[in-house]
Short mmCIF file of C-alpha atoms in Angstrom, two decimals:
data_model
loop_
_atom_site.label_atom_id
_atom_site.label_comp_id
_atom_site.label_asym_id
_atom_site.label_seq_id
_atom_site.Cartn_x
_atom_site.Cartn_y
_atom_site.Cartn_z
CA UNK A 571 -0.01 -0.05 -0.05
CA UNK A 572 1.39 3.45 -0.84
CA UNK A 573 2.76 5.47 2.11
CA UNK A 574 2.08 9.22 2.70
CA UNK A 575 2.59 11.78 5.38
CA UNK A 576 -0.19 12.37 7.67
CA UNK A 577 -1.48 15.77 6.75
CA UNK A 578 -2.24 16.52 10.51
CA UNK A 579 1.37 16.37 11.39
CA UNK A 580 3.27 19.75 11.56
CA UNK A 581 6.84 19.54 10.26
CA UNK A 582 9.76 21.87 10.12
CA UNK A 583 13.45 21.57 9.08
CA UNK A 584 16.05 22.48 11.52
CA UNK A 585 19.72 22.06 10.60
CA UNK A 586 18.88 19.73 7.70
CA UNK A 587 16.89 17.43 10.01
CA UNK A 588 13.04 17.31 10.22
CA UNK A 589 11.27 17.97 13.37
CA UNK A 590 7.69 16.70 13.69
CA UNK A 591 4.78 17.58 15.93
CA UNK A 592 1.56 15.70 16.25
CA UNK A 593 -1.11 18.02 17.58
CA UNK A 594 -3.43 15.11 18.33
CA UNK A 595 -1.21 13.74 21.09
CA UNK A 596 1.22 16.59 21.68
CA UNK A 597 4.16 14.35 20.61
CA UNK A 598 7.34 15.86 19.23
CA UNK A 599 9.72 13.72 17.10
CA UNK A 600 13.09 14.67 16.01
CA UNK A 601 14.12 12.66 12.88
CA UNK A 602 17.72 11.63 12.25
CA UNK A 603 19.18 12.04 8.76
CA UNK A 604 17.67 8.68 7.57
CA UNK A 605 14.19 9.55 8.73
CA UNK A 606 14.54 13.14 7.40
CA UNK A 607 15.41 11.77 3.90
CA UNK A 608 12.45 9.38 3.99
CA UNK A 609 10.07 12.20 5.19
CA UNK A 610 11.30 14.41 2.44
CA UNK A 611 10.81 11.71 -0.18
CA UNK A 612 7.27 11.31 0.99
CA UNK A 613 6.41 14.72 -0.34
CA UNK A 614 4.18 12.61 -2.70
CA UNK A 615 2.85 9.26 -1.78
CA UNK A 616 5.08 6.30 -2.60
CA UNK A 617 5.33 2.51 -2.21
CA UNK A 618 7.85 1.16 0.32
CA UNK A 619 9.91 -0.52 -2.49
CA UNK A 620 9.85 2.64 -4.50
CA UNK A 621 11.13 4.55 -1.52
CA UNK A 622 13.90 2.08 -0.88
CA UNK A 623 15.16 2.08 -4.49
CA UNK A 624 15.19 5.96 -4.54
CA UNK A 625 17.06 6.01 -1.29
CA UNK A 626 19.63 3.41 -2.59
CA UNK A 627 20.14 5.63 -5.79
CA UNK A 628 20.59 8.78 -3.75
CA UNK A 629 22.86 7.47 -1.02
CA UNK A 630 25.74 4.93 -1.26
CA UNK A 631 23.99 2.32 0.96
CA UNK A 632 23.88 -1.34 0.66
CA UNK A 633 20.47 -2.85 -0.09
CA UNK A 634 20.09 -4.70 3.24
CA UNK A 635 21.00 -1.81 5.32
CA UNK A 636 18.72 0.43 3.34
CA UNK A 637 15.73 -1.88 3.44
CA UNK A 638 16.01 -2.64 7.24
CA UNK A 639 16.54 0.97 8.26
CA UNK A 640 13.66 2.17 5.98
CA UNK A 641 11.44 -0.54 7.16
CA UNK A 642 12.21 0.18 10.86
CA UNK A 643 11.57 3.84 10.32
CA UNK A 644 8.24 3.37 8.53
CA UNK A 645 7.00 0.84 10.94
CA UNK A 646 7.74 3.26 13.90
CA UNK A 647 6.31 6.33 11.98
CA UNK A 648 3.16 4.38 11.21
CA UNK A 649 2.80 3.36 14.91
CA UNK A 650 3.21 6.95 16.03
CA UNK A 651 0.72 8.22 13.37
CA UNK A 652 3.27 10.41 11.55
CA UNK A 653 2.84 8.39 8.30
CA UNK A 654 -0.26 6.68 6.92
CA UNK A 655 -1.12 4.00 4.47
CA UNK A 656 -3.41 5.01 1.62
CA UNK A 657 -6.19 2.65 1.36
CA UNK A 658 -7.15 1.76 -2.20
CA UNK A 659 -10.38 3.27 -3.39
CA UNK B 462 2.51 57.49 35.20
CA UNK B 463 0.67 55.19 37.49
CA UNK B 464 2.56 52.06 38.07
CA UNK B 465 0.99 48.92 36.74
CA UNK B 466 0.81 47.40 40.16
CA UNK B 467 1.94 48.81 43.47
CA UNK B 468 4.38 46.92 45.63
CA UNK B 469 2.26 44.80 47.96
CA UNK B 470 -0.18 43.86 45.14
CA UNK B 471 2.81 43.27 42.80
CA UNK B 472 4.30 40.66 45.25
CA UNK B 473 0.89 39.02 45.83
CA UNK B 474 -0.03 38.82 42.06
CA UNK B 475 3.44 37.50 41.26
CA UNK B 476 3.06 34.79 43.91
CA UNK B 477 -0.39 33.80 42.67
CA UNK B 478 0.84 33.66 39.18
CA UNK B 479 3.76 31.42 40.34
CA UNK B 480 1.06 29.10 41.86
CA UNK B 481 -0.90 29.07 38.51
CA UNK B 482 2.39 28.28 36.59
CA UNK B 483 3.07 25.42 39.06
CA UNK B 484 -0.53 24.28 38.72
CA UNK B 485 -0.04 24.03 34.87
CA UNK B 486 3.28 22.38 35.23
CA UNK B 487 1.55 19.69 37.31
CA UNK B 488 -1.26 19.23 34.77
CA UNK B 489 1.30 18.87 32.13
CA UNK B 490 2.94 16.10 34.13
CA UNK B 491 -0.34 14.41 34.93
CA UNK B 492 -2.73 14.79 31.91
CA UNK B 493 -2.33 12.61 28.85
CA UNK B 494 -1.11 14.64 25.74
CA UNK B 495 -4.38 14.55 23.78
CA UNK B 496 -6.39 15.95 26.79
CA UNK B 497 -3.78 18.70 27.40
CA UNK B 498 -3.69 19.69 23.66
CA UNK B 499 -7.63 19.72 23.72
CA UNK B 500 -7.59 22.12 26.62
CA UNK B 501 -4.99 24.37 25.01
CA UNK B 502 -6.85 24.46 21.79
CA UNK B 503 -10.52 24.69 22.92
CA UNK B 504 -9.82 26.76 26.00
CA UNK B 505 -12.83 25.89 28.06
CA UNK B 506 -12.09 28.74 30.48
CA UNK B 507 -13.25 31.29 27.89
CA UNK B 508 -16.77 30.74 29.13
CA UNK B 509 -15.74 32.60 32.35
CA UNK B 510 -14.47 35.67 30.43
CA UNK B 511 -14.87 38.96 32.18
CA UNK B 512 -16.41 41.76 30.37
CA UNK B 513 -14.00 44.78 30.78
CA UNK B 514 -14.07 48.29 29.45
CA UNK B 515 -11.45 48.76 26.80
CA UNK B 516 -9.14 50.98 28.98
CA UNK B 517 -9.38 48.52 31.97
CA UNK B 518 -8.73 45.55 29.63
CA UNK B 519 -5.63 47.27 28.28
CA UNK B 520 -4.41 47.89 31.84
CA UNK B 521 -4.91 44.30 32.77
CA UNK B 522 -3.30 43.09 29.63
CA UNK B 523 -0.18 45.18 30.58
CA UNK B 524 -0.24 43.75 34.06
CA UNK B 525 -0.43 40.23 32.71
CA UNK B 526 2.44 40.87 30.28
CA UNK B 527 4.61 42.16 33.09
CA UNK B 528 3.77 39.04 35.11
CA UNK B 529 4.82 36.90 32.28
CA UNK B 530 8.04 38.87 31.54
CA UNK B 531 8.93 38.72 35.17
CA UNK B 532 8.12 34.94 35.59
CA UNK B 533 10.08 34.13 32.48
CA UNK B 534 13.20 35.92 33.84
CA UNK B 535 13.04 34.15 37.25
CA UNK B 536 11.46 30.83 36.50
CA UNK B 537 13.20 27.74 37.60
CA UNK B 538 11.76 24.87 39.63
CA UNK B 539 8.51 23.24 38.27
CA UNK B 540 8.06 25.68 35.55
CA UNK B 541 8.40 25.23 31.68
CA UNK B 542 7.84 27.49 28.63
CA UNK B 543 4.47 25.60 28.17
CA UNK B 544 3.27 26.06 31.68
CA UNK B 545 4.14 29.81 31.57
CA UNK B 546 2.55 30.21 28.13
CA UNK B 547 -0.63 28.37 29.20
CA UNK B 548 -0.91 30.47 32.38
CA UNK B 549 -0.55 33.51 30.29
CA UNK B 550 -3.15 32.29 27.79
CA UNK B 551 -5.67 31.52 30.64
CA UNK B 552 -5.35 35.05 32.17
CA UNK B 553 -5.49 36.79 28.79
CA UNK B 554 -8.50 34.74 27.75
CA UNK B 555 -10.20 35.57 30.97
CA UNK B 556 -9.97 39.24 30.19
CA UNK B 557 -11.01 38.83 26.54
CA UNK B 558 -7.44 39.44 24.98
CA UNK B 559 -6.49 37.66 21.93
CA UNK B 560 -3.34 35.58 22.11
CA UNK B 561 -1.62 32.83 20.08
CA UNK B 562 0.14 29.84 21.45
CA UNK B 563 3.07 28.73 19.32
CA UNK B 564 4.92 25.51 19.42
CA UNK B 565 8.29 24.79 17.89
CA UNK B 566 11.62 23.21 18.18
CA UNK B 567 14.45 25.15 19.64
CA UNK B 568 18.17 24.32 19.26
CA UNK B 569 20.65 24.92 22.07
CA UNK B 570 24.32 25.89 21.33
CA UNK B 571 25.47 22.26 21.96
CA UNK B 572 23.19 21.12 19.24
CA UNK B 573 20.40 19.66 21.54
CA UNK B 574 17.00 20.24 20.16
CA UNK B 575 14.14 20.68 22.50
CA UNK B 576 10.49 21.56 22.08
CA UNK B 577 9.53 25.15 22.85
CA UNK B 578 6.28 27.07 23.55
CA UNK B 579 5.68 30.70 23.48
CA UNK B 580 2.84 33.18 23.60
CA UNK B 581 2.31 36.04 21.13
CA UNK B 582 -0.10 38.84 20.57
CA UNK B 583 -1.56 38.26 17.13
CA UNK B 584 -2.40 41.92 16.56
CA UNK B 585 0.97 43.51 17.29
CA UNK B 586 3.12 40.44 16.98
CA UNK B 587 4.72 41.25 20.28
CA UNK B 588 5.81 38.36 22.44
CA UNK B 589 4.48 37.71 25.76
CA UNK B 590 7.01 34.96 26.52
CA UNK B 591 10.43 34.47 24.71
CA UNK B 592 10.15 32.85 21.41
CA UNK B 593 12.84 31.18 19.18
CA UNK B 594 16.19 32.81 18.62
CA UNK B 595 16.86 33.65 15.10
CA UNK B 596 18.44 30.80 13.22
CA UNK B 597 18.12 28.52 16.22
CA UNK B 598 14.72 26.99 15.93
CA UNK B 599 11.80 26.12 13.79
CA UNK B 600 8.15 27.00 14.46
CA UNK B 601 5.74 24.02 14.03
CA UNK B 602 2.34 25.01 14.81
CA UNK B 603 0.15 27.71 16.53
CA UNK B 604 -3.36 27.94 17.83
#
């Protein structure tokens, strides 16, 4: 299922890293460089595999590390409500 | 010029404001995030708003601004930027003065990033509590 940013989340960039705030539960989140890159790529909805291949192209990182880090970030972001999965119509 | 508050009342009002600040600090520790955000956004205390004549409202606005400035200079134990901003918001709402609560991320010199809250006058843009230093923070939301 394609992933997208939760439109309710407030985001700002500080020193090249993204800071997020969820007004629903007053939760702040400071993303590291990996998280910030993924957040920026999700400017438009994208599939997880699409995201992983773009990250691999952009950064010199091996496939396994890229997949595991991206999956870990996406799982955590989905759990915290920062990202959402777009349900097919 | 008449002082905003004379000495004994200044001390008493500052003491009461400290208690309010500590009360909000305690609520921030005890209440779950969604409940706290709900109160900060919906401001249920607005139902208790006092109807004041414009001159009197302006006088009270200046007094509250002084209390906030003083509290922000001296705050320490059991007081945060959010508790001070919410205390100010409560008092300003009670006298019917518009205010905006801003939330953002502030950066310390050592690189640490911490959430920050501040209160602003939407008409004049003046800050009731200190905001972000230029280049050392990012605003996230306001309500």
